[in-house]
């Protein structure tokens, strides 16, 4: 019996010890059972801090900014526009205005902002109200809607979607009717100046394409005292001339590089420079600035040469763009073309009258070669050509 008693006593002590190790929490709840995989424990997400940009936006919109100079207004606008502030107020009490109206004073400050920082041109309209008693000017800012992004439900069926600068060029070129084209810019990172420059690639010198003020349409207008119908007729005739010439100078068996050589050679060999641009500009026909002057009259200035190359290559599906800038300090236009799998510069104006046998001097120039005599907007071309 004693042996059995000893065993019972030992078991009892073991159970009592185990019970003492079980602790409860402050609510007398047992802790959860340990898991077999301690690494699977859930780490709570860190709490999100306040939206600093939103706080700053609200602060700027509700603050009456005391300003002592035009530069003070500029500084506030430069801070507020990237935050999409819809209203900014300025206390002009410390500013002495001679003959300038207070609202125009603020408006001119805004113009200087967009001049200094063109990337902020997505503000398409400002409305300024001035209270004579309080000396407070309130500036309302309206933003191009593409900066906020579009949802699919907001895009109408007859609206063209723009994701890149090349999209914008293609859409305008494919809808060159004179009527405005509805667009939705789906990329909020596109730059307004870049888009306006891209649209200058369209119209063959006869139709000017631009974004409307809130960048929801491409607008079209005629150039040089012509009606839109007359401009469209010139474009149609120019395209017909281009197609006839292409039949004679290129073939399906040629590579794209060979076609580029053929087009460049044709324009350079068959086009004389219209020196009336220097001697008597009033007598020079507008066509000398377009592809029509090259393909019909065999006479043009640099714009005509460049547009002719662009039109001819565009008709056969080869990527080519106009480049505007300076040549020896004078306004000039030439081309950039994808040749031998890289973008190179071509200036048919400077090679006018030459042939491949004589040797072109301005054919397939590298950046280093072209920049010795030409100046242009590198940044825009980098943005355009970087797109797929």
Coordinates of C-alpha atoms in Angstrom, one line a residue:
X1 CA 0.0 0.0 0.0
X2 CA 2.8 2.4 0.8
X3 CA 4.3 2.0 -2.7
X4 CA 1.0 3.0 -4.3
X5 CA 0.6 6.0 -1.9
X6 CA 4.0 7.3 -2.9
X7 CA 3.0 7.2 -6.6
X8 CA -0.3 9.0 -6.0
X9 CA 1.5 11.8 -4.1
X10 CA 4.1 12.2 -6.9
X11 CA 1.4 12.5 -9.5
X12 CA -0.5 15.1 -7.5
X13 CA 2.6 17.3 -7.1
X14 CA 3.2 17.2 -10.8
X15 CA -0.4 18.3 -11.6
X16 CA -0.2 21.1 -9.0
X17 CA 3.0 22.4 -10.5
X18 CA 1.6 22.5 -14.0
X19 CA -1.5 24.3 -12.9
X20 CA 0.6 27.1 -11.2
X21 CA 2.3 27.8 -14.6
X22 CA -0.9 28.7 -16.4
X23 CA -1.4 32.4 -16.2
X24 CA -4.5 34.4 -17.1
X25 CA -4.6 37.9 -18.6
X26 CA -6.2 40.9 -17.0
X27 CA -9.6 39.7 -18.2
X28 CA -9.1 36.2 -16.7
X29 CA -8.8 34.8 -20.2
X30 CA -6.4 32.0 -20.9
X31 CA -3.6 32.8 -23.4
X32 CA -3.9 31.3 -26.9
X33 CA -2.4 27.9 -27.4
X34 CA 1.1 28.1 -28.9
X35 CA 1.2 27.4 -32.6
X36 CA 3.5 24.8 -34.2
X37 CA 4.8 27.5 -36.6
X38 CA 5.8 30.6 -34.6
X39 CA 7.1 32.4 -37.7
X40 CA 3.5 32.7 -39.0
X41 CA 2.5 35.3 -36.4
X42 CA 0.8 38.3 -37.9
X43 CA 2.6 41.6 -37.7
X44 CA 0.1 44.5 -37.4
X45 CA 0.3 47.0 -40.2
X46 CA 1.9 50.3 -39.2
X47 CA -0.6 53.1 -38.8
X48 CA -0.7 55.5 -41.7
X49 CA 0.4 59.0 -41.0
X50 CA -1.4 62.1 -42.1
X51 CA -1.3 63.1 -45.8
X52 CA 1.2 65.9 -45.6
X53 CA 0.5 67.2 -49.1
X54 CA -3.2 67.3 -48.5
X55 CA -2.6 69.2 -45.2
X56 CA -0.4 71.7 -47.0
X57 CA -3.0 72.1 -49.8
X58 CA -5.7 72.9 -47.3
X59 CA -3.4 75.2 -45.4
X60 CA -2.5 77.2 -48.5
X61 CA -6.2 77.4 -49.6
X62 CA -7.3 78.7 -46.3
X63 CA -4.4 81.1 -45.7
X64 CA -4.4 84.7 -46.7
X65 CA -0.9 85.2 -47.8
X66 CA 0.6 88.5 -47.0
X67 CA 2.9 89.5 -49.9
X68 CA 5.3 92.3 -50.3
X69 CA 6.3 91.8 -53.9
X70 CA 5.4 90.1 -57.1
X71 CA 8.0 87.5 -56.3
X72 CA 6.1 86.6 -53.1
X73 CA 3.0 85.8 -55.2
X74 CA 5.1 83.8 -57.7
X75 CA 6.6 81.7 -54.8
X76 CA 3.1 80.9 -53.4
X77 CA 1.8 79.9 -56.9
X78 CA 4.8 77.7 -57.5
X79 CA 4.2 75.9 -54.2
X80 CA 0.4 75.7 -54.6
X81 CA 0.0 74.6 -58.2
X82 CA 1.7 71.2 -57.9
X83 CA -0.6 70.5 -54.9
X84 CA -3.6 71.4 -57.1
X85 CA -4.8 74.2 -54.9
X86 CA -8.1 75.5 -56.3
X87 CA -7.9 78.9 -54.5
X88 CA -5.0 81.1 -53.3
X89 CA -5.5 84.4 -51.6
X90 CA -3.1 87.3 -51.4
X91 CA -3.1 90.4 -49.1
X92 CA -1.8 93.2 -51.4
X93 CA -2.0 95.9 -48.7
X94 CA 1.8 96.2 -48.5
X95 CA 2.2 96.6 -52.3
X96 CA 2.1 100.0 -53.9
X97 CA 0.6 99.7 -57.4
X98 CA 1.1 102.7 -59.7
X99 CA -1.1 102.3 -62.8
X100 CA -1.5 98.5 -62.7
X101 CA -4.8 97.0 -61.7
X102 CA -4.5 94.6 -58.7
X103 CA -6.1 91.6 -60.6
X104 CA -3.7 92.2 -63.5
X105 CA -0.8 92.3 -61.1
X106 CA -1.6 88.9 -59.8
X107 CA -2.3 87.6 -63.3
X108 CA 1.1 88.8 -64.6
X109 CA 2.7 87.0 -61.7
X110 CA 1.0 83.8 -62.8
X111 CA 2.2 84.3 -66.4
X112 CA 5.8 84.6 -65.0
X113 CA 5.3 81.3 -63.2
X114 CA 4.4 79.4 -66.4
X115 CA 7.3 81.2 -68.1
X116 CA 9.8 80.2 -65.5
X117 CA 8.4 76.7 -65.0
X118 CA 6.5 75.6 -68.2
X119 CA 5.8 72.2 -66.7
X120 CA 3.1 74.0 -64.6
X121 CA 1.0 74.9 -67.7
X122 CA -1.6 72.4 -66.8
X123 CA -3.4 75.3 -65.1
X124 CA -5.6 76.3 -68.1
X125 CA -7.5 79.2 -66.6
X126 CA -7.3 81.6 -63.7
X127 CA -10.1 83.8 -62.3
X128 CA -9.0 86.7 -60.0
X129 CA -11.2 88.7 -57.8
X130 CA -10.0 91.8 -55.8
X131 CA -11.7 93.3 -52.8
X132 CA -10.9 97.0 -52.7
X133 CA -11.8 97.3 -49.0
X134 CA -9.7 94.4 -47.7
X135 CA -7.0 94.6 -50.4
X136 CA -7.3 90.8 -50.8
X137 CA -7.0 89.2 -54.2
X138 CA -8.4 85.7 -54.6
X139 CA -7.1 83.6 -57.4
X140 CA -9.1 80.6 -58.6
X141 CA -7.1 77.9 -60.5
X142 CA -8.6 75.5 -63.0
X143 CA -6.6 72.4 -63.9
X144 CA -6.5 70.3 -67.1
X145 CA -8.5 67.2 -66.1
X146 CA -5.9 64.7 -67.4
X147 CA -3.7 65.5 -64.4
X148 CA -6.2 63.8 -62.1
X149 CA -6.5 60.7 -64.3
X150 CA -9.6 59.3 -66.1
X151 CA -11.7 56.3 -65.3
X152 CA -12.9 54.0 -68.1
X153 CA -16.5 55.0 -67.3
X154 CA -15.6 58.6 -68.1
X155 CA -14.3 57.8 -71.6
X156 CA -16.9 58.1 -74.4
X157 CA -17.0 55.7 -77.3
X158 CA -16.0 58.4 -79.9
X159 CA -13.1 59.7 -77.8
X160 CA -9.5 58.9 -78.7
X161 CA -7.2 57.7 -75.9
X162 CA -3.8 59.3 -75.7
X163 CA -1.0 57.5 -73.7
X164 CA 2.1 58.9 -75.5
X165 CA 3.2 61.9 -77.7
X166 CA 3.3 59.5 -80.7
X167 CA -0.4 58.6 -80.0
X168 CA -1.2 62.3 -80.1
X169 CA 0.5 62.7 -83.5
X170 CA -1.2 59.6 -85.0
X171 CA -4.6 60.6 -83.8
X172 CA -4.3 64.1 -85.2
X173 CA -2.9 62.9 -88.5
X174 CA -5.6 60.2 -88.9
X175 CA -8.3 62.7 -88.2
X176 CA -7.1 65.6 -90.3
X177 CA -10.5 66.9 -91.4
X178 CA -10.6 70.4 -89.9
X179 CA -13.0 69.4 -87.2
X180 CA -12.0 69.2 -83.5
X181 CA -11.1 65.7 -82.2
X182 CA -12.2 64.6 -78.8
X183 CA -9.4 63.0 -76.8
X184 CA -8.7 61.7 -73.3
X185 CA -5.1 62.0 -72.2
X186 CA -4.6 58.9 -70.1
X187 CA -1.0 59.6 -69.0
X188 CA -0.9 62.4 -66.3
X189 CA 2.9 62.6 -66.7
X190 CA 2.7 64.1 -70.2
X191 CA 4.0 67.6 -70.4
X192 CA 1.7 70.3 -72.0
X193 CA 4.5 72.0 -74.0
X194 CA 5.7 68.6 -75.3
X195 CA 2.1 67.8 -76.5
X196 CA 1.8 71.1 -78.3
X197 CA 5.2 70.6 -79.9
X198 CA 4.2 67.1 -80.9
X199 CA 1.1 68.5 -82.7
X200 CA 3.3 70.7 -84.8
X201 CA 4.3 67.5 -86.6
X202 CA 0.8 67.3 -88.1
X203 CA -0.8 69.3 -90.9
X204 CA 2.0 69.4 -93.5
X205 CA 2.3 73.2 -93.0
X206 CA -1.3 73.9 -94.0
X207 CA -3.3 73.0 -90.8
X208 CA -2.3 74.1 -87.3
X209 CA -3.2 71.5 -84.7
X210 CA -3.3 72.4 -81.0
X211 CA -4.7 71.3 -77.7
X212 CA -7.8 73.2 -76.6
X213 CA -7.5 75.1 -73.3
X214 CA -8.3 72.1 -71.0
X215 CA -6.6 69.5 -73.2
X216 CA -9.8 67.5 -74.0
X217 CA -9.7 68.2 -77.7
X218 CA -7.3 68.6 -80.6
X219 CA -8.3 71.8 -82.5
X220 CA -7.5 72.5 -86.2
X221 CA -7.2 75.8 -88.0
X222 CA -6.0 76.9 -91.4
X223 CA -2.8 78.8 -92.1
X224 CA -1.9 81.8 -94.2
X225 CA -5.3 83.4 -95.0
X226 CA -6.8 80.2 -96.4
X227 CA -10.0 78.4 -95.5
X228 CA -9.9 75.0 -93.9
X229 CA -11.4 73.5 -97.1
X230 CA -8.6 75.1 -99.2
X231 CA -5.9 73.7 -96.9
X232 CA -7.4 70.2 -97.0
X233 CA -7.5 70.4 -100.8
X234 CA -3.8 71.3 -100.9
X235 CA -3.0 68.4 -98.5
X236 CA -5.0 65.9 -100.7
X237 CA -3.2 67.1 -103.8
X238 CA 0.2 66.9 -102.0
X239 CA -0.5 63.3 -101.0
X240 CA -1.4 62.4 -104.5
X241 CA 1.8 63.9 -105.8
X242 CA 3.8 62.0 -103.1
X243 CA 2.2 58.7 -104.1
X244 CA 3.0 59.2 -107.7
X245 CA 6.6 60.0 -107.0
X246 CA 7.0 57.1 -104.6
X247 CA 5.9 54.7 -107.3
X248 CA 9.0 55.7 -109.3
X249 CA 11.6 55.9 -106.6
X250 CA 10.9 53.0 -104.2
X251 CA 9.9 49.4 -104.5
X252 CA 8.7 46.7 -102.1
X253 CA 12.0 44.8 -102.5
X254 CA 14.0 47.7 -101.0
X255 CA 14.8 47.9 -97.3
X256 CA 13.7 50.8 -95.2
X257 CA 17.2 52.3 -95.2
X258 CA 17.3 52.1 -99.0
X259 CA 13.9 53.8 -99.2
X260 CA 15.2 56.6 -97.0
X261 CA 18.2 57.1 -99.3
X262 CA 15.9 57.2 -102.3
X263 CA 13.5 59.8 -100.7
X264 CA 16.4 62.0 -99.5
X265 CA 18.1 61.8 -102.9
X266 CA 14.9 62.7 -104.7
X267 CA 14.2 65.8 -102.6
X268 CA 17.8 67.0 -102.6
X269 CA 18.3 66.5 -106.4
X270 CA 15.0 67.9 -107.6
X271 CA 14.4 70.9 -105.4
X272 CA 15.9 74.3 -105.8
X273 CA 16.1 76.8 -103.0
X274 CA 13.6 79.7 -103.3
X275 CA 15.9 82.7 -102.7
X276 CA 12.9 85.1 -102.8
X277 CA 12.8 84.3 -99.1
X278 CA 15.8 86.7 -98.8
X279 CA 15.4 89.0 -101.8
X280 CA 11.6 89.6 -101.9
X281 CA 9.7 87.6 -99.4
X282 CA 6.3 89.1 -100.3
X283 CA 6.6 87.5 -103.8
X284 CA 7.5 84.1 -102.4
X285 CA 4.4 81.8 -102.5
X286 CA 3.3 80.1 -99.3
X287 CA 3.7 76.8 -101.0
X288 CA 7.5 77.2 -100.9
X289 CA 7.2 76.5 -97.1
X290 CA 5.3 73.2 -97.7
X291 CA 5.8 69.8 -99.3
X292 CA 3.6 71.0 -102.2
X293 CA 6.4 73.5 -103.2
X294 CA 8.9 70.6 -103.4
X295 CA 6.7 68.0 -105.1
X296 CA 4.8 70.3 -107.5
X297 CA 7.0 73.3 -108.1
X298 CA 10.4 71.9 -107.3
X299 CA 11.0 75.0 -105.3
X300 CA 11.1 75.5 -101.6
X301 CA 12.8 76.8 -98.5
X302 CA 13.8 74.7 -95.5
X303 CA 10.3 74.1 -94.3
X304 CA 9.2 72.7 -97.7
X305 CA 12.2 70.4 -97.9
X306 CA 11.6 69.1 -94.4
X307 CA 7.8 68.6 -94.8
X308 CA 8.4 66.8 -98.2
X309 CA 10.8 64.3 -96.6
X310 CA 8.3 63.7 -93.7
X311 CA 5.3 63.3 -96.0
X312 CA 7.1 60.9 -98.4
X313 CA 8.4 58.7 -95.6
X314 CA 5.1 58.9 -93.7
X315 CA 3.3 57.5 -96.8
X316 CA 5.5 54.4 -96.8
X317 CA 5.4 53.9 -93.0
X318 CA 8.9 55.0 -92.0
X319 CA 9.3 57.0 -88.8
X320 CA 10.4 60.6 -89.5
X321 CA 9.9 63.9 -87.7
X322 CA 10.5 67.5 -88.3
X323 CA 13.1 69.3 -86.2
X324 CA 12.9 73.1 -85.8
X325 CA 15.8 75.1 -84.4
X326 CA 18.6 77.3 -85.6
X327 CA 21.3 76.9 -88.3
X328 CA 24.1 79.3 -87.9
X329 CA 21.8 81.4 -85.8
X330 CA 19.0 81.5 -88.4
X331 CA 15.6 79.7 -88.0
X332 CA 15.7 76.4 -89.8
X333 CA 13.9 73.1 -90.2
X334 CA 15.3 69.6 -90.9
X335 CA 14.5 66.0 -90.1
X336 CA 15.3 63.2 -87.7
X337 CA 14.8 59.7 -89.1
X338 CA 15.3 56.2 -87.8
X339 CA 18.1 54.9 -90.0
X340 CA 20.2 51.9 -89.4
X341 CA 18.3 51.2 -86.2
X342 CA 19.2 54.6 -84.6
X343 CA 17.8 58.1 -84.8
X344 CA 20.0 60.4 -87.0
X345 CA 19.6 63.9 -88.5
X346 CA 19.0 64.7 -92.1
X347 CA 19.1 68.2 -93.7
X348 CA 18.1 68.1 -97.4
X349 CA 18.1 71.9 -97.6
X350 CA 21.8 72.0 -97.1
X351 CA 22.3 69.2 -99.6
X352 CA 20.2 70.7 -102.3
X353 CA 21.5 70.0 -105.8
X354 CA 23.8 67.2 -104.6
X355 CA 23.6 63.6 -105.5
X356 CA 24.7 60.4 -103.8
X357 CA 27.6 60.2 -106.3
X358 CA 28.8 63.7 -105.3
X359 CA 28.3 62.9 -101.7
X360 CA 25.8 64.3 -99.2
X361 CA 27.2 66.3 -96.4
X362 CA 24.1 66.4 -94.2
X363 CA 22.8 62.8 -94.5
X364 CA 22.5 60.6 -91.4
X365 CA 24.3 63.0 -89.1
X366 CA 24.9 62.0 -85.5
X367 CA 24.0 64.4 -82.6
X368 CA 27.7 65.4 -82.4
X369 CA 27.9 66.1 -86.1
X370 CA 24.6 68.0 -86.4
X371 CA 25.2 70.1 -83.2
X372 CA 28.3 71.6 -84.8
X373 CA 26.1 73.8 -86.9
X374 CA 22.5 73.1 -85.8
X375 CA 20.7 74.0 -82.5
X376 CA 17.4 72.4 -81.4
X377 CA 15.3 71.4 -78.4
X378 CA 17.0 68.2 -77.2
X379 CA 14.6 67.6 -74.4
X380 CA 11.4 67.4 -76.5
X381 CA 13.0 65.0 -78.9
X382 CA 14.3 62.8 -76.1
X383 CA 10.8 62.5 -74.7
X384 CA 9.3 61.8 -78.1
X385 CA 11.8 59.3 -79.3
X386 CA 12.0 57.4 -75.9
X387 CA 8.4 56.3 -76.4
X388 CA 7.8 52.8 -77.7

